[in-house]
Short mmCIF file of C-alpha atoms and ligand atoms in Angstrom, two decimals:
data_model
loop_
_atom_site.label_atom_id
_atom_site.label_comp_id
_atom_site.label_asym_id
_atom_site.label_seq_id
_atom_site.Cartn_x
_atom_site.Cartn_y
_atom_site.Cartn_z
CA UNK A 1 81.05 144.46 -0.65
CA UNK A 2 79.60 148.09 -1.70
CA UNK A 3 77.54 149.27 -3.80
CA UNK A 4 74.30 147.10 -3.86
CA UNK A 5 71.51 147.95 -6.26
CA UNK A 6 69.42 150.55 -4.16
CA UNK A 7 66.17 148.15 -4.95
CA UNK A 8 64.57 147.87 -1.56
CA UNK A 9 61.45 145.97 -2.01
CA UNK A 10 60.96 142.39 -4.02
CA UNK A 11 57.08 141.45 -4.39
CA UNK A 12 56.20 138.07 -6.34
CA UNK A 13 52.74 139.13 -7.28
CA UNK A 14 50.27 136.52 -7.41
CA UNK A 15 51.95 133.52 -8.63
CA UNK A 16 50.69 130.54 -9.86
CA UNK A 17 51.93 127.59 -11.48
CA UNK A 18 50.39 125.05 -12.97
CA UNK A 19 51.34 121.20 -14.79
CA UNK A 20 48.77 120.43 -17.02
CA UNK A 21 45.15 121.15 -15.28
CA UNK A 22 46.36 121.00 -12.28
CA UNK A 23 47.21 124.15 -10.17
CA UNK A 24 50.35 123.26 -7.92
CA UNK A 25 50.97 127.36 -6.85
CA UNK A 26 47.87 128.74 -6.59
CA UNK A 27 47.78 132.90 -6.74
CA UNK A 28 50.96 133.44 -3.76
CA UNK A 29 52.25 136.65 -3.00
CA UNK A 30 55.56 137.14 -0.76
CA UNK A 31 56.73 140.70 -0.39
CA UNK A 32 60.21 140.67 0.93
CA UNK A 33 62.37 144.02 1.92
CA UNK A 34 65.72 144.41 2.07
CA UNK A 35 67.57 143.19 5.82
CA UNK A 36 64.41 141.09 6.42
CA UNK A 37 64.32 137.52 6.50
CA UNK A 38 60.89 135.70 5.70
CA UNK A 39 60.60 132.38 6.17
CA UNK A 40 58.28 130.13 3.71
CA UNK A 41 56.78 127.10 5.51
CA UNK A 42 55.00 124.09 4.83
CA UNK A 43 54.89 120.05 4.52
CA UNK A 44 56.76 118.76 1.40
CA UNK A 45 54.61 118.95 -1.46
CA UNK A 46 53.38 122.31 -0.32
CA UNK A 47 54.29 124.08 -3.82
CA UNK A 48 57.43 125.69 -1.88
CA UNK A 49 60.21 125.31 -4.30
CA UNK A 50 57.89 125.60 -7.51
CA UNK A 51 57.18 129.06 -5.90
CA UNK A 52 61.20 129.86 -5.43
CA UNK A 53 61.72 128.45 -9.20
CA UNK A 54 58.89 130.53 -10.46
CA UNK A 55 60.53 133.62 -8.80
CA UNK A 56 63.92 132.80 -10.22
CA UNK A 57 62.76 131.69 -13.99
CA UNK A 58 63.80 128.42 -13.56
CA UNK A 59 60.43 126.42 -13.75
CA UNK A 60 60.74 122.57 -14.20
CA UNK A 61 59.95 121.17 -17.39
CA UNK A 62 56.06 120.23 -18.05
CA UNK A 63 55.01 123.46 -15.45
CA UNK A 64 54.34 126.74 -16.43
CA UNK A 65 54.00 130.16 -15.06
CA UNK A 66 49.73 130.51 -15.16
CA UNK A 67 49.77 133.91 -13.51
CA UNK A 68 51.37 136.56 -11.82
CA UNK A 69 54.37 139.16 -12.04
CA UNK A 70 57.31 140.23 -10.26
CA UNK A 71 57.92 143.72 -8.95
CA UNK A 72 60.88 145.33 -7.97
CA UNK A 73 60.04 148.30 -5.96
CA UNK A 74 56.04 148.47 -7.31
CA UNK A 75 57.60 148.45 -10.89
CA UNK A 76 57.13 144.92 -13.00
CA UNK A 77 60.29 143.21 -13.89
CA UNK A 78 60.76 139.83 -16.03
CA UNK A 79 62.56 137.17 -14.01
CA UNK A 80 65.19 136.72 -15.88
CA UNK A 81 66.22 140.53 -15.64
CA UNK A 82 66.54 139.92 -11.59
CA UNK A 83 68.37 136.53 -11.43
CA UNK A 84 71.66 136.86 -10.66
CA UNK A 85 72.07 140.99 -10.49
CA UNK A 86 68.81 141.07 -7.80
CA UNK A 87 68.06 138.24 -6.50
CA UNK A 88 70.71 135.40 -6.13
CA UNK A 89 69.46 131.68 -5.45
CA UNK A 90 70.85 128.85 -2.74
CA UNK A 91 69.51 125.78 -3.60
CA UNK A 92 69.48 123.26 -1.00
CA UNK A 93 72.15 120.75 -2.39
CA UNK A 94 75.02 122.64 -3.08
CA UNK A 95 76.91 119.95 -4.82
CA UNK A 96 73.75 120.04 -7.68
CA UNK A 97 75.02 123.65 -8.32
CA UNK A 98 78.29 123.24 -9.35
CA UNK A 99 79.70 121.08 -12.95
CA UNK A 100 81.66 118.38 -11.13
CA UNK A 101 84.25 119.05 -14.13
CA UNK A 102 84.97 122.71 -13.74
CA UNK A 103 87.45 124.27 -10.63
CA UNK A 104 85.74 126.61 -8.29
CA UNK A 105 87.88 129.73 -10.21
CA UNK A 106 85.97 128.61 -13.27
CA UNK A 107 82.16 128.43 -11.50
CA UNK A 108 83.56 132.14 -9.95
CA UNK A 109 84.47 133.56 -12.96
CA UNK A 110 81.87 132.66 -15.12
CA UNK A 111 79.34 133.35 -12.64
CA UNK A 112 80.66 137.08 -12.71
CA UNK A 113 81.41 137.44 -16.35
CA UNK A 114 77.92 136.65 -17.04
CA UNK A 115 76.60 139.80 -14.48
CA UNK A 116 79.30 141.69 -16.98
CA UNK A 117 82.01 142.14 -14.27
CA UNK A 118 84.77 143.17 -15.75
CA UNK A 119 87.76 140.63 -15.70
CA UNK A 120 90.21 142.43 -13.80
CA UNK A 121 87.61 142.96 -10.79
CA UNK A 122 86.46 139.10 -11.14
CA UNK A 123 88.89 137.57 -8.90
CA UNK A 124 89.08 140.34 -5.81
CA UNK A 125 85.67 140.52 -5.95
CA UNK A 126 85.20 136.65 -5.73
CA UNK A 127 88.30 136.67 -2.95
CA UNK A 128 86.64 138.97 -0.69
CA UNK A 129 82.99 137.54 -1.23
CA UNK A 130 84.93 134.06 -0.12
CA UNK A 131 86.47 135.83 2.59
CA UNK A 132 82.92 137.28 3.68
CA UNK A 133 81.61 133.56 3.55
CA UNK A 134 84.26 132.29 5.92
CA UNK A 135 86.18 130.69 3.24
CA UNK A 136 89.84 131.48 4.00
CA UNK A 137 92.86 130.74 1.76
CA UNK A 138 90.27 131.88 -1.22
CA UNK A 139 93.28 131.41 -3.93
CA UNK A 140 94.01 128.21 -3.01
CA UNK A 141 90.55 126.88 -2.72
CA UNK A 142 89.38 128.20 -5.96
CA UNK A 143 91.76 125.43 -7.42
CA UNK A 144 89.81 123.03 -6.01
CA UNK A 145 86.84 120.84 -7.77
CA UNK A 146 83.31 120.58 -6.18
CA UNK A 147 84.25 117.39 -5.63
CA UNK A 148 87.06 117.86 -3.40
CA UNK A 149 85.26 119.79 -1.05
CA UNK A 150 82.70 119.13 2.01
CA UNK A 151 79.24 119.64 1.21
CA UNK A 152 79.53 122.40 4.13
CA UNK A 153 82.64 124.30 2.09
CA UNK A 154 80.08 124.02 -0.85
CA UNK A 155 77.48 125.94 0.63
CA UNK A 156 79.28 128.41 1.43
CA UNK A 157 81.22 128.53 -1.97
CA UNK A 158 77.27 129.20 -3.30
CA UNK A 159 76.67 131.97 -0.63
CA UNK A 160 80.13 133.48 -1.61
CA UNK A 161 78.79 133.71 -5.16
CA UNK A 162 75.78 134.84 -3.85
CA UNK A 163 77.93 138.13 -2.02
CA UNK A 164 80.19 138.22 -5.21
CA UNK A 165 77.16 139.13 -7.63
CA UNK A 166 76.16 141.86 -5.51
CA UNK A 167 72.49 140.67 -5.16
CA UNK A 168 70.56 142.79 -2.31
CA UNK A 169 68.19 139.77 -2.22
CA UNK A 170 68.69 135.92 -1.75
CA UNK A 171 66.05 133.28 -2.30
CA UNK A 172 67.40 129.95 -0.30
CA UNK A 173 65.69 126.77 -0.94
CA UNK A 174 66.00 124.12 2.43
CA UNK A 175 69.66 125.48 2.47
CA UNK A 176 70.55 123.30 5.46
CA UNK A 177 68.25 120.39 4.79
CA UNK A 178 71.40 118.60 3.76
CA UNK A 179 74.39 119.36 6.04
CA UNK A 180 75.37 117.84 9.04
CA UNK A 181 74.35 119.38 12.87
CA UNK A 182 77.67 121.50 12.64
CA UNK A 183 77.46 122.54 9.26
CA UNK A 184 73.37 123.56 9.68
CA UNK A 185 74.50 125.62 12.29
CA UNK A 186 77.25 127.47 10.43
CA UNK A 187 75.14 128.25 7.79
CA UNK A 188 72.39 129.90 9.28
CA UNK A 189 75.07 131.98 11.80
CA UNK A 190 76.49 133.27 8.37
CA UNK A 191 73.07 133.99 7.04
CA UNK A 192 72.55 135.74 9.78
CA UNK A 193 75.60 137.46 9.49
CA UNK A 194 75.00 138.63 5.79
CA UNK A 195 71.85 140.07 6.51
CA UNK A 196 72.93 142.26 9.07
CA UNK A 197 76.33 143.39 7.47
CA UNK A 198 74.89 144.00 4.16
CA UNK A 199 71.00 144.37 4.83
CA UNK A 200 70.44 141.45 2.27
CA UNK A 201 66.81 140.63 2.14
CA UNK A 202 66.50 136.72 2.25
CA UNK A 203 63.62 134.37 1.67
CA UNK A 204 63.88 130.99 3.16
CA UNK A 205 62.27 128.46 2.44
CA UNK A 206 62.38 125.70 5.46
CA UNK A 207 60.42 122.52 6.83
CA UNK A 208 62.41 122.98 9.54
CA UNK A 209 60.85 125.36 12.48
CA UNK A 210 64.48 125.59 14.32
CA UNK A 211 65.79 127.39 11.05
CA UNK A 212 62.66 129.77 11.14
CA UNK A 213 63.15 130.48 14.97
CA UNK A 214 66.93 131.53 14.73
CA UNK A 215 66.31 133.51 11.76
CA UNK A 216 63.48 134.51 10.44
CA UNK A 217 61.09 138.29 11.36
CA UNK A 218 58.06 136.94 9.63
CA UNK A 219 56.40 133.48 8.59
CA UNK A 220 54.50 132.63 5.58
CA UNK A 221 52.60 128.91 6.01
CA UNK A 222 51.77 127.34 2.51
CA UNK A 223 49.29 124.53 2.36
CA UNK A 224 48.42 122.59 -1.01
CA UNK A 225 50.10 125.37 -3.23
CA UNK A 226 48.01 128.58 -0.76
CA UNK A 227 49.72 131.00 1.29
CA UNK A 228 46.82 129.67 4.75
CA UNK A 229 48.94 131.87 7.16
CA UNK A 230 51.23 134.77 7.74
CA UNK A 231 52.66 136.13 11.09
CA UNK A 232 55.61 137.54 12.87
CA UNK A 233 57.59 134.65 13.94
CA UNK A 234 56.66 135.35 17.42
CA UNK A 235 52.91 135.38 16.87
CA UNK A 236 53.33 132.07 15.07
CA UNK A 237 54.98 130.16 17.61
CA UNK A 238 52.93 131.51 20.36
CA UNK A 239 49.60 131.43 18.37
CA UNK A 240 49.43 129.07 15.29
CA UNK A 241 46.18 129.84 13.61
CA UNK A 242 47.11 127.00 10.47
CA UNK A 243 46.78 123.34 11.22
CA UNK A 244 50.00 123.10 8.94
CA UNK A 245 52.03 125.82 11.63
CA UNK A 246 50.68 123.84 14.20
CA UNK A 247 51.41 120.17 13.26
CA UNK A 248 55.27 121.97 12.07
CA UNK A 249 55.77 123.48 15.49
CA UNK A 250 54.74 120.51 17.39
CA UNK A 251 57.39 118.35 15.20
CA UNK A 252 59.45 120.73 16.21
CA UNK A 253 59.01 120.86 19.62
CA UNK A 254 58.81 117.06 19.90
CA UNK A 255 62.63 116.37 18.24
CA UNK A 256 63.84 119.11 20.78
CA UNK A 257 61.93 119.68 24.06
CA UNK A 258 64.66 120.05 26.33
CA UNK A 259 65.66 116.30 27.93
CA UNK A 260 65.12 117.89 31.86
CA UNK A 261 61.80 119.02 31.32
CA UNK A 262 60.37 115.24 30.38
CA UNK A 263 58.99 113.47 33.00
CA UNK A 264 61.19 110.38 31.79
CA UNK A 265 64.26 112.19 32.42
CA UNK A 266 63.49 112.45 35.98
CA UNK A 267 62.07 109.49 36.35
CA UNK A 268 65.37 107.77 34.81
CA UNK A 269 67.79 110.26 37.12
CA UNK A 270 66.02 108.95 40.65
N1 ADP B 1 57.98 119.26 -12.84
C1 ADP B 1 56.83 118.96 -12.21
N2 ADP B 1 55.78 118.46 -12.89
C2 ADP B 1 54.62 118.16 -12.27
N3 ADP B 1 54.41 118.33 -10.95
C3 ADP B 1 55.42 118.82 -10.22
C4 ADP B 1 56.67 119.16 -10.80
N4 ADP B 1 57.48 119.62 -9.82
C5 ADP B 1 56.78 119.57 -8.68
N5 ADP B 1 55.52 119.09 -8.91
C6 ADP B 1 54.46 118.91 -7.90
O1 ADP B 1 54.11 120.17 -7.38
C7 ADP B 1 53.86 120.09 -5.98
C8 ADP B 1 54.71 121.10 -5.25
O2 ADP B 1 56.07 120.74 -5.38
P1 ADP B 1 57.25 121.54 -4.67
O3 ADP B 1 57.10 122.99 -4.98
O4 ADP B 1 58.53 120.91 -5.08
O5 ADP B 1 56.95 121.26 -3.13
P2 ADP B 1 57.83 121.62 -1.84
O6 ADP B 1 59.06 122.35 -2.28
O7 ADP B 1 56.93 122.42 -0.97
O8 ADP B 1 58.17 120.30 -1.20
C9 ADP B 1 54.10 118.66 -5.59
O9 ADP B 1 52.87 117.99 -5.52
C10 ADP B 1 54.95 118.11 -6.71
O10 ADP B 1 54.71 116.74 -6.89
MG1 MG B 2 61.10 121.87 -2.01
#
């Protein structure tokens, strides 16, 4: 895929988000440039995905945008002007994304149409997005329903979208939270892919500290809707500053601590 936007700098500017009185997002700032990946961390119920929704225009019902601005490049730009064209969105179930009644050729072409891709460069452009994404035999799977594909085909269906519409940045929300082992790991090798063949800028949004180790260059820790920490991924594993990155790493760390360096192991092998 050529021709990206030349936009090399995404800044949400102070965000916050509120639901009634009550401040969920309070005043966050992410600056993201393109072929960097930044990781957003933090316990469920951080204000993680209200953030990414806020960022894409796509709010929940009964919250609202209290302050802040996105810039593209130090200019201001409405929301709704990036989605899609800028900044395309992974959500983390993939089979949420996609009208259970409508073929894959349908979600491709409409998704283009709407970015006013012309018709006749709809379906090489989807093809060879597909074919980016790993997803061989695009003609035939583009007959296909959401529902007669694996939730790991899926993902990648939305990342092919994703590469179709051009978008120098993507915003993923938990985008392996719900695939299998195999599938988790697929994803985030193709991430990691994408960013280096097409310097895509990514934020990712994770619970997960595996998912920020393979990928990420810098960490942002959010805590009760506040951005309480923000290092190179190196820093942050080596010196957590946050009792959030701290009690995340250690979870980490505790699922999987290598088996031979536990006492127990050792114990069990005499
Ligand atoms: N539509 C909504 N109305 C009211 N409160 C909400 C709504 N959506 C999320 N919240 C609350 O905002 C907080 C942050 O939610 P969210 O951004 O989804 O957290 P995370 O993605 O970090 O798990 C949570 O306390 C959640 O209950
Ligand atoms: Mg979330």
């Amino acid at each position: 895929m050529s021709a990206l936007p030349p936009s090399t700098t995404l800044e949400i500017a102070g965000i916050s988000v509120e639901a009634g009185h009550e401040r969920l997002v309070d005043d966050v700032s992410i600056t993201l440039e393109r072929g960097e990946v930044v990781a957003l961390v933090g316990a469920s119920g951080s204000g993680k995905s209200l953030t990414w929704a806020a960022a894409l225009d796509t709010l929940p019902g009964g919250t609202r945008l209290s302050a802040g601005e996105l810039r593209l490049d130090g200019a201001p730009v409405a929301a709704s002007r990036l989605r899609g064209r800028v900044v395309a969105a992974i959500m983390q179930n993939p089979r949420s994304a996609f009208n259970p009644v409508r073929t894959l050729e349908r979600h491709a072409d409409e998704t283009l149409k709407a970015l006013g891709v012309a018709r006749r460069e709809r379906a090489p452009r989807i093809h060879q997005a597909m074919r980016e994404a790993g997803l061989a035999e695009p003609a035939r799977l583009l007959k296909l329903y959401p529902f007669e594909m694996s939730g790991g085909m899926l993902q990648r269906m939305m990342i092919a979208l994703a590469l179709a519409s051009q978008a120098p940045f993507i915003l993923a929300d938990e985008p392996t939270t719900d695939l299998d082992t195999i599938h988790q790991r697929d994803t985030l090798d193709l991430l990691a892919t994408l960013r280096q063949r097409f310097g895509l800028g990514l934020l990712l949004i994770t619970h997960d500290m595996g998912v920020v180790a393979r990928l990420a260059d810098r960490v942002m820790v959010m805590d009760r809707g506040r951005i309480v920490e923000s290092a190179p991924v190196d820093t942050l594993f080596e010196r957590p500053e946050s009792a959030v990155a701290r009690e995340l790493i250690e979870a980490h760390l505790s699922l999987y601590a290598p088996i031979a360096t536990d006492p127990a192991f050792d114990e069990a092998r005499r």
